[in-house]
Coordinates of C-alpha atoms and ligand atoms in Angstrom, one line a residue:
M1 CA -170.7 164.5 39.0
P2 CA -168.2 162.4 41.0
E3 CA -164.3 161.9 39.2
M4 CA -164.3 158.4 38.0
K5 CA -162.0 156.2 39.7
N6 CA -162.8 153.0 41.2
I7 CA -163.3 150.7 38.1
A8 CA -164.9 147.2 37.8
I9 CA -163.9 144.5 35.8
V10 CA -165.3 141.4 35.0
G11 CA -163.4 138.6 33.6
A12 CA -160.3 137.7 34.1
G13 CA -159.3 136.0 31.2
I14 CA -156.7 137.9 28.6
T15 CA -159.0 140.3 28.0
G16 CA -159.6 142.1 31.6
I17 CA -156.5 141.2 32.8
T18 CA -154.2 143.4 30.8
T19 CA -157.6 145.8 31.3
A20 CA -156.9 146.0 34.7
Y21 CA -153.2 146.8 33.8
S22 CA -153.3 149.0 31.3
L23 CA -155.9 150.8 34.0
L24 CA -153.5 150.2 37.2
E25 CA -150.6 151.8 35.2
R26 CA -152.8 155.6 35.0
G27 CA -153.5 155.9 38.5
F28 CA -157.7 153.7 38.6
E29 CA -158.4 151.7 41.2
V30 CA -159.3 148.0 39.5
T31 CA -161.5 145.6 41.3
V32 CA -161.7 142.6 39.0
F33 CA -164.0 139.4 39.4
D34 CA -164.2 136.1 37.6
K35 CA -166.4 133.4 38.5
N36 CA -163.8 130.6 38.2
R37 CA -160.4 130.1 40.8
Y38 CA -157.4 131.3 39.1
A39 CA -156.9 133.9 35.8
A40 CA -157.4 132.4 32.6
M41 CA -159.6 129.6 33.0
E42 CA -161.8 129.5 29.9
T43 CA -161.0 131.2 26.2
S44 CA -157.3 132.4 27.8
F45 CA -156.2 128.5 28.7
A46 CA -154.8 126.4 26.1
N47 CA -155.0 128.3 22.6
G48 CA -152.9 128.4 19.8
G49 CA -150.4 130.6 21.1
Q50 CA -149.6 132.5 18.5
L51 CA -149.0 136.5 18.1
S52 CA -149.9 136.7 14.9
A53 CA -149.9 140.1 13.0
S54 CA -149.7 137.8 9.6
N55 CA -153.1 136.6 10.7
A56 CA -154.6 139.5 10.7
E57 CA -157.5 139.1 8.2
V58 CA -160.9 139.1 8.6
W59 CA -163.2 136.3 7.2
N60 CA -166.1 138.8 6.2
R61 CA -165.6 137.1 2.3
W62 CA -168.1 135.0 0.5
A63 CA -164.9 132.9 -0.5
T64 CA -165.5 132.0 2.9
V65 CA -169.2 131.1 2.8
I66 CA -169.2 129.6 0.2
K67 CA -166.3 127.3 1.4
G68 CA -168.3 127.6 4.8
I69 CA -171.2 125.5 3.5
K70 CA -169.0 123.0 1.6
W71 CA -167.5 122.4 4.5
M72 CA -170.4 122.1 6.3
F73 CA -171.0 118.6 4.4
E74 CA -167.8 116.8 4.9
P75 CA -166.8 115.5 8.2
G76 CA -164.0 116.3 9.9
A77 CA -163.8 119.9 7.8
P78 CA -162.4 122.7 10.2
L79 CA -165.9 124.3 9.9
L80 CA -168.9 122.8 11.7
V81 CA -172.0 124.4 11.9
N82 CA -174.9 122.6 14.3
P83 CA -178.1 123.4 11.6
K84 CA -180.6 123.5 14.9
P85 CA -182.3 126.7 15.0
S86 CA -181.1 129.6 16.5
W87 CA -181.5 133.0 16.5
H88 CA -178.5 134.0 18.0
K89 CA -176.2 131.9 15.7
Y90 CA -178.6 132.8 12.3
S91 CA -179.1 136.8 13.1
W92 CA -175.4 137.3 13.7
M93 CA -174.6 134.8 10.9
A94 CA -176.6 137.4 7.8
E95 CA -174.8 140.0 10.1
F96 CA -170.9 138.5 9.6
M97 CA -172.2 138.8 5.6
A98 CA -173.2 141.9 6.3
H99 CA -169.8 143.4 7.1
I100 CA -168.8 141.2 3.9
P101 CA -167.1 145.1 2.1
G102 CA -165.7 145.9 5.4
Y103 CA -163.0 142.9 4.4
R104 CA -160.4 145.1 3.4
K105 CA -160.6 148.0 6.4
N106 CA -160.7 145.3 8.9
T107 CA -158.3 143.6 7.8
V108 CA -155.6 146.6 7.9
E109 CA -157.2 147.9 10.9
T110 CA -156.5 144.3 12.5
V111 CA -152.8 144.1 11.3
R112 CA -152.9 147.8 12.6
M113 CA -153.9 146.4 16.1
A114 CA -152.2 143.5 16.1
I115 CA -148.6 145.3 15.4
T116 CA -149.3 147.5 18.0
A117 CA -149.7 145.0 20.7
R118 CA -146.9 143.4 20.5
Q119 CA -144.3 146.4 22.4
H120 CA -147.2 146.3 25.2
L121 CA -147.4 142.6 25.2
M122 CA -143.5 142.3 25.8
R123 CA -143.2 145.2 28.1
H124 CA -145.5 144.1 30.5
A125 CA -143.9 141.0 30.8
E126 CA -140.5 142.5 31.1
K127 CA -141.2 144.8 33.3
E128 CA -143.0 142.7 35.9
N129 CA -140.4 140.0 34.8
F130 CA -142.1 137.4 34.5
G131 CA -141.7 134.3 31.9
F132 CA -144.4 132.6 29.4
E133 CA -142.5 129.7 26.6
C134 CA -142.1 133.1 24.3
E135 CA -140.4 132.5 21.1
E136 CA -139.5 135.2 18.8
R137 CA -139.1 133.0 15.9
G138 CA -142.0 133.9 13.4
I139 CA -144.9 132.6 12.5
L140 CA -144.5 129.9 8.7
H141 CA -148.3 130.0 7.1
V142 CA -148.0 127.1 4.4
Y143 CA -150.0 126.8 1.5
D144 CA -150.6 123.2 -0.6
K145 CA -152.3 124.4 -3.1
K146 CA -151.6 126.8 -5.8
S147 CA -155.0 129.0 -5.1
E148 CA -154.7 129.5 -1.9
F149 CA -151.2 130.5 -2.1
E150 CA -152.3 133.4 -4.6
H151 CA -154.9 134.7 -2.6
A152 CA -152.3 134.9 0.5
G153 CA -150.6 137.1 -1.7
R154 CA -153.1 139.4 -2.3
V155 CA -154.1 139.3 2.0
N156 CA -150.5 140.5 2.0
R157 CA -150.8 143.8 0.2
L158 CA -153.6 145.0 3.1
L159 CA -150.8 142.8 5.1
S160 CA -148.2 145.7 4.7
E161 CA -150.6 148.9 3.9
G162 CA -151.2 148.0 7.9
G163 CA -147.3 147.5 8.2
L164 CA -146.5 144.0 8.2
E165 CA -143.6 142.8 6.5
R166 CA -144.2 138.9 5.7
R167 CA -142.4 137.4 2.6
E168 CA -142.8 134.9 0.1
V169 CA -141.1 131.4 0.6
T170 CA -140.0 128.4 -1.4
P171 CA -140.1 125.0 -0.7
Q172 CA -136.3 125.0 0.5
E173 CA -136.4 127.9 2.4
I174 CA -139.6 126.5 4.2
R175 CA -137.3 123.9 5.2
E176 CA -134.7 125.6 6.3
I177 CA -136.2 128.0 8.0
E178 CA -138.1 125.4 10.0
P179 CA -136.3 121.7 9.5
A180 CA -138.6 119.7 11.9
L181 CA -140.6 120.2 8.2
K182 CA -139.9 116.7 6.3
R183 CA -142.7 117.3 3.6
D184 CA -143.0 120.0 0.1
F185 CA -145.1 122.6 0.2
Y186 CA -146.6 124.4 -2.8
A187 CA -145.4 127.9 -0.7
G188 CA -145.0 129.7 2.1
Y189 CA -145.4 132.8 3.9
Y190 CA -143.1 133.9 6.4
T191 CA -143.5 136.4 9.4
L192 CA -140.3 136.6 11.5
S193 CA -141.1 140.0 13.0
D194 CA -144.7 137.5 14.7
F195 CA -144.0 135.6 17.5
T196 CA -145.8 132.3 20.0
G197 CA -145.6 131.9 23.9
D198 CA -148.1 130.2 26.5
I199 CA -151.2 132.9 27.0
H200 CA -152.1 130.7 30.4
A201 CA -148.7 131.7 31.7
Y202 CA -148.7 135.6 30.4
T203 CA -152.0 136.3 31.9
R204 CA -151.2 134.7 35.7
G205 CA -148.3 136.6 35.2
L206 CA -149.3 139.9 34.8
S207 CA -152.7 138.7 37.5
K208 CA -150.0 138.8 40.2
A209 CA -148.4 141.8 39.1
C210 CA -151.8 143.7 39.2
E211 CA -152.1 141.8 42.5
R212 CA -148.8 143.3 43.6
R213 CA -149.7 147.1 42.6
G214 CA -152.9 147.0 44.5
A215 CA -155.7 145.2 42.5
K216 CA -158.8 143.3 44.2
F217 CA -159.5 140.2 43.0
H218 CA -162.3 138.2 43.6
Y219 CA -162.7 134.8 42.7
G220 CA -164.8 132.1 42.3
T221 CA -167.3 134.5 41.7
T222 CA -170.4 135.1 39.4
V223 CA -172.0 139.2 38.9
K224 CA -175.3 138.5 38.7
Y225 CA -176.6 141.8 37.0
L226 CA -175.1 145.6 36.3
K227 CA -177.7 148.2 37.4
K228 CA -177.2 151.7 36.3
K229 CA -177.2 154.0 39.2
D230 CA -176.7 158.0 38.6
N231 CA -173.2 158.0 40.4
G232 CA -172.2 154.5 38.8
I233 CA -172.6 151.3 38.6
L234 CA -174.3 148.4 40.9
L235 CA -173.2 145.1 41.1
N236 CA -174.5 142.2 42.2
W237 CA -172.5 139.3 42.6
R238 CA -173.0 135.4 44.0
D239 CA -169.5 133.9 45.6
D240 CA -168.8 130.2 45.5
D241 CA -170.9 129.4 48.7
N242 CA -173.9 130.9 46.9
D243 CA -173.5 134.0 48.6
F244 CA -175.1 137.6 47.7
F245 CA -173.1 140.6 47.6
E246 CA -173.3 144.3 46.3
G247 CA -171.0 146.5 45.7
Q248 CA -171.2 150.0 43.7
F249 CA -168.2 151.2 41.3
D250 CA -167.6 154.4 39.5
G251 CA -167.2 152.4 36.1
V252 CA -167.1 149.0 35.2
V253 CA -165.4 147.2 31.6
I254 CA -167.0 144.7 30.9
C255 CA -164.6 141.9 29.4
A256 CA -166.6 138.5 29.9
G257 CA -166.0 136.7 26.5
V258 CA -168.8 134.5 25.6
R259 CA -170.6 135.9 28.4
S260 CA -170.4 139.8 26.9
R261 CA -173.9 140.2 25.5
E262 CA -175.6 139.4 28.4
L263 CA -174.3 141.9 30.3
A264 CA -174.1 144.3 28.1
A265 CA -178.0 143.8 27.3
Q266 CA -178.2 144.6 30.9
V267 CA -177.2 147.6 30.2
G268 CA -179.3 148.3 27.4
D269 CA -176.4 147.8 25.1
R270 CA -176.1 145.6 22.0
I271 CA -172.7 143.3 21.9
N272 CA -173.5 140.5 19.4
I273 CA -171.2 137.8 20.2
Y274 CA -171.4 134.8 19.2
P275 CA -169.3 131.8 20.6
V276 CA -167.1 130.0 17.8
K277 CA -165.6 126.8 19.1
G278 CA -162.5 126.0 18.8
Y279 CA -159.9 122.7 19.7
S280 CA -156.6 122.4 20.4
I281 CA -154.2 119.5 22.2
T282 CA -151.0 120.0 24.0
V283 CA -148.6 117.0 23.1
N284 CA -146.4 116.7 26.0
L285 CA -143.3 115.6 24.1
D286 CA -141.5 113.4 26.8
D287 CA -139.0 111.8 25.1
E288 CA -135.4 113.2 23.7
A289 CA -136.9 111.6 19.5
S290 CA -140.3 113.4 20.4
Q291 CA -138.4 116.7 21.3
Q292 CA -135.9 117.2 18.7
A293 CA -139.1 116.0 15.4
A294 CA -141.4 119.0 16.9
P295 CA -141.3 122.4 15.0
W296 CA -139.4 125.5 17.1
V297 CA -140.8 127.8 14.3
S298 CA -145.0 128.4 14.7
L299 CA -146.4 126.8 11.8
L300 CA -150.0 127.9 10.3
D301 CA -151.4 125.9 7.6
D302 CA -153.8 127.7 5.3
E303 CA -155.5 125.0 4.0
A304 CA -155.9 122.6 7.5
K305 CA -156.8 126.1 9.8
I306 CA -154.3 124.4 12.1
V307 CA -151.7 126.7 13.5
T308 CA -149.2 125.3 16.1
S309 CA -146.8 126.6 18.9
R310 CA -143.5 125.3 20.4
L311 CA -144.1 126.6 24.1
G312 CA -141.1 125.6 25.6
K313 CA -139.0 121.4 25.0
T314 CA -141.6 119.5 26.2
K315 CA -145.0 121.0 25.1
F316 CA -145.8 121.3 21.5
R317 CA -149.9 123.2 21.0
L318 CA -151.4 122.1 17.8
A319 CA -155.3 124.4 17.5
G320 CA -157.7 124.7 14.8
T321 CA -161.0 124.5 14.0
A322 CA -164.3 126.6 14.1
E323 CA -167.6 125.3 15.6
F324 CA -171.0 127.3 15.9
N325 CA -172.4 125.2 18.4
G326 CA -174.0 127.9 21.0
Y327 CA -172.1 128.1 24.4
N328 CA -171.5 124.1 24.6
L329 CA -167.8 122.5 25.5
D330 CA -167.8 119.3 25.0
I331 CA -164.8 117.7 23.8
R332 CA -165.9 116.0 20.8
N333 CA -163.3 112.9 19.5
D334 CA -164.4 113.5 16.0
R335 CA -163.0 117.4 16.4
I336 CA -159.9 116.3 18.1
Q337 CA -159.2 113.5 15.6
P338 CA -158.1 115.5 12.4
L339 CA -155.5 118.0 15.0
I340 CA -153.7 114.8 16.2
K341 CA -153.7 113.6 12.7
W342 CA -152.7 116.1 11.1
C343 CA -149.7 116.4 13.8
E344 CA -148.2 112.6 12.9
K345 CA -148.9 112.9 9.2
L346 CA -146.8 116.4 9.1
F347 CA -144.0 115.5 12.7
P348 CA -144.1 110.9 11.9
E349 CA -141.5 110.5 14.8
V350 CA -143.2 112.9 17.2
S351 CA -145.6 110.4 19.9
T352 CA -148.9 111.4 20.1
E353 CA -149.7 109.0 23.2
Y354 CA -149.7 111.9 25.5
S355 CA -152.1 114.5 24.1
V356 CA -154.3 116.9 26.0
P357 CA -157.1 118.0 24.7
W358 CA -159.0 121.3 25.7
A359 CA -162.3 123.2 23.8
G360 CA -162.7 127.3 24.0
L361 CA -165.0 129.3 22.4
R362 CA -164.2 132.0 20.6
P363 CA -165.7 136.1 21.8
M364 CA -166.6 136.9 18.5
M365 CA -167.9 139.5 16.6
P366 CA -169.6 139.6 13.3
N367 CA -167.1 142.1 12.1
M368 CA -163.9 140.2 13.2
L369 CA -164.0 143.4 15.2
P370 CA -163.2 143.6 19.1
R371 CA -165.9 145.9 20.3
V372 CA -163.3 148.7 23.0
G373 CA -165.0 151.7 24.0
G374 CA -167.6 153.6 25.9
G375 CA -171.6 151.4 25.6
K376 CA -174.7 154.0 26.2
H377 CA -174.5 154.4 30.6
R378 CA -171.9 156.6 31.9
G379 CA -169.0 154.4 33.4
V380 CA -169.7 150.9 31.3
F381 CA -167.0 150.1 29.0
Y382 CA -166.2 147.1 26.7
N383 CA -163.1 145.5 25.9
T384 CA -164.4 142.1 24.7
G385 CA -165.2 140.3 21.5
H386 CA -161.5 139.2 20.1
G387 CA -162.2 136.6 18.1
H388 CA -159.9 134.0 17.2
L389 CA -157.3 136.9 17.6
G390 CA -157.8 137.9 21.7
W391 CA -154.1 136.8 22.8
T392 CA -152.7 138.7 19.9
L393 CA -154.6 142.7 20.4
S394 CA -155.4 142.1 23.6
A395 CA -152.6 144.6 24.7
A396 CA -153.0 147.0 22.3
T397 CA -156.8 147.3 22.8
A398 CA -156.2 147.2 27.1
E399 CA -154.2 151.0 26.5
L400 CA -156.9 152.2 24.1
L401 CA -159.9 151.0 26.8
A402 CA -157.9 152.9 29.6
E403 CA -157.0 155.9 27.2
E404 CA -160.1 156.1 26.9
V405 CA -161.3 155.7 30.4
D406 CA -158.9 158.2 31.8
R407 CA -160.6 160.9 29.0
A408 CA -164.1 160.1 30.4
R409 CA -162.5 160.3 34.4
G410 CA -163.1 163.9 35.0
S411 CA -165.3 164.4 32.1
N412 CA -169.6 163.6 32.4
V413 CA -169.3 162.0 29.1
Ligands
LIG1 C1 -159.0 126.8 19.9 C2 -158.3 127.9 20.0 C3 -157.5 129.2 19.3 C4 -156.8 130.2 19.2 N1 -155.3 130.4 19.0 C5 -155.0 131.7 19.2 C6 -154.4 132.0 18.2 O1 -153.4 131.4 18.8 N2 -153.7 133.8 19.0 C7 -154.7 134.3 19.0 O2 -154.8 135.6 19.2 N3 -156.2 134.3 19.8 C8 -156.4 133.0 19.8 N4 -157.8 132.7 20.1 C9 -158.3 133.5 20.2 C10 -158.5 133.8 22.0 O3 -157.8 133.0 23.1 C11 -158.9 134.3 22.4 O4 -160.1 135.7 21.7 C12 -159.1 135.2 24.1 O5 -158.5 133.8 25.0 C13 -160.1 136.1 24.6 O6 -159.8 135.7 25.8 P1 -161.0 137.0 27.2 O7 -160.1 137.1 28.0 O8 -161.9 137.9 25.9 O9 -162.0 135.5 27.2 P2 -161.8 134.7 28.5 O10 -160.5 133.5 28.4 O11 -163.1 133.1 28.4 O12 -162.0 135.4 30.0 C14 -163.6 135.6 30.3 C15 -163.6 135.9 31.7 O13 -165.0 136.0 32.1 C16 -164.9 135.7 32.6 N5 -166.8 135.6 33.0 C17 -167.8 135.5 31.9 N6 -169.4 136.0 32.1 C18 -168.7 136.0 33.9 C19 -169.5 136.5 34.7 N7 -170.9 137.1 34.7 N8 -169.1 137.2 36.2 C20 -167.7 136.6 36.5 N9 -166.9 136.3 35.5 C21 -167.2 135.6 34.0 C22 -164.8 134.1 32.8 O14 -165.1 133.0 33.3 C23 -163.9 133.9 32.0 O15 -162.3 133.7 32.7 C24 -157.5 130.8 20.1 C25 -159.1 130.8 20.8 C26 -159.4 129.6 20.9 C27 -161.0 128.7 21.1

């Protein structure tokens, strides 16, 4: 078997670009394909911005299922399920419930990965000298209800088992940590070591570094199919002019977000990713009063399921909601309004006049853990399915994946 050194990556979102970088650092030749003209144009475009080990709790709990059913009948609730029958959706949900026994283990594993990711993410940005509106001011979870806060206390035990320090804070401490918050909450938790940044700026910055390090990029190029070969993988792709091309690689890493499932099926692997839609608004802080009134510390309102990040002086990002509605990317006003209203309620002096709405599809696995590693066929690898935590976890999973590819380099497995 020839040595594996020429690797194709499908997808130039955060997972594809961090994978490219980790492989380049180990001396592989890397070629990246993406159907868009630039990196980070799909789910890695305008997410919540949080690098949040403190949000590592997986959702596989009966309480989530019960809450989800209740929310289905409440307009504007954080969860929306299109009831139209779909085998993909309902089989995914059944699998989600089958993973409830893994709740504790998977939460601890996620928090460990999130902590590991921080050092790699920062190292890459420092080494390659690019900025991404990083704010190292921690993440503040706020709770209105005693019951939610008590649950957070139980989650805290799992987070600390995974190595995370998150401290309980009183309403007064909440106001001291983030003076822009004027109203009282029941209580909160503060994680000083968590931080935020612009995922799009980061992914683009790192993609430029990959180019400088010799990676080839095929943008505006859709990978149509993958074919297993005895000595590698054949890729067939179509460019923007509708011309078809073929090329053979020693290996391929599928980082195609919500489209990973269909590519995996072509090479005999089952990667059951469901597209869980979410929305964000980016509030342009154009005037001095709005800039003063918007928070700098990242917030997570556990009941509303809304996260916030300050992206420099002039941008305030709010994100949330989960929608089970297939691959549909329409921006629905009734899902955007709760984000605007939440901002206006908590920060009345922030002008929401210029708010840019966005929708993205979280590539979610039923057990909420990313799929990292080799497939059935030699040379096929996955780094995908990071769900609601792709920004938080990618720098760690890229390293894990690159180590695995490195181990397979000269072997016959
Ligand atoms: C509203 C919202 C808020 C979020 N907030 C946070 C947060 O605060 N913190 C956090 O950690 N995570 C957050 N996430 C999750 C995070 O954004 C995602 O997990 C992450 O962006 C997924 O990255 P990816 O590389 O897997 O997918 P993508 O960024 O979607 O990249 C996949 C790429 O593959 C390409 N592609 C697919 N198929 C093909 C093909 N056949 N040929 C060529 N190219 C192809 C696509 O064009 C795309 O560019 C949030 C997500 C949403 C929706």
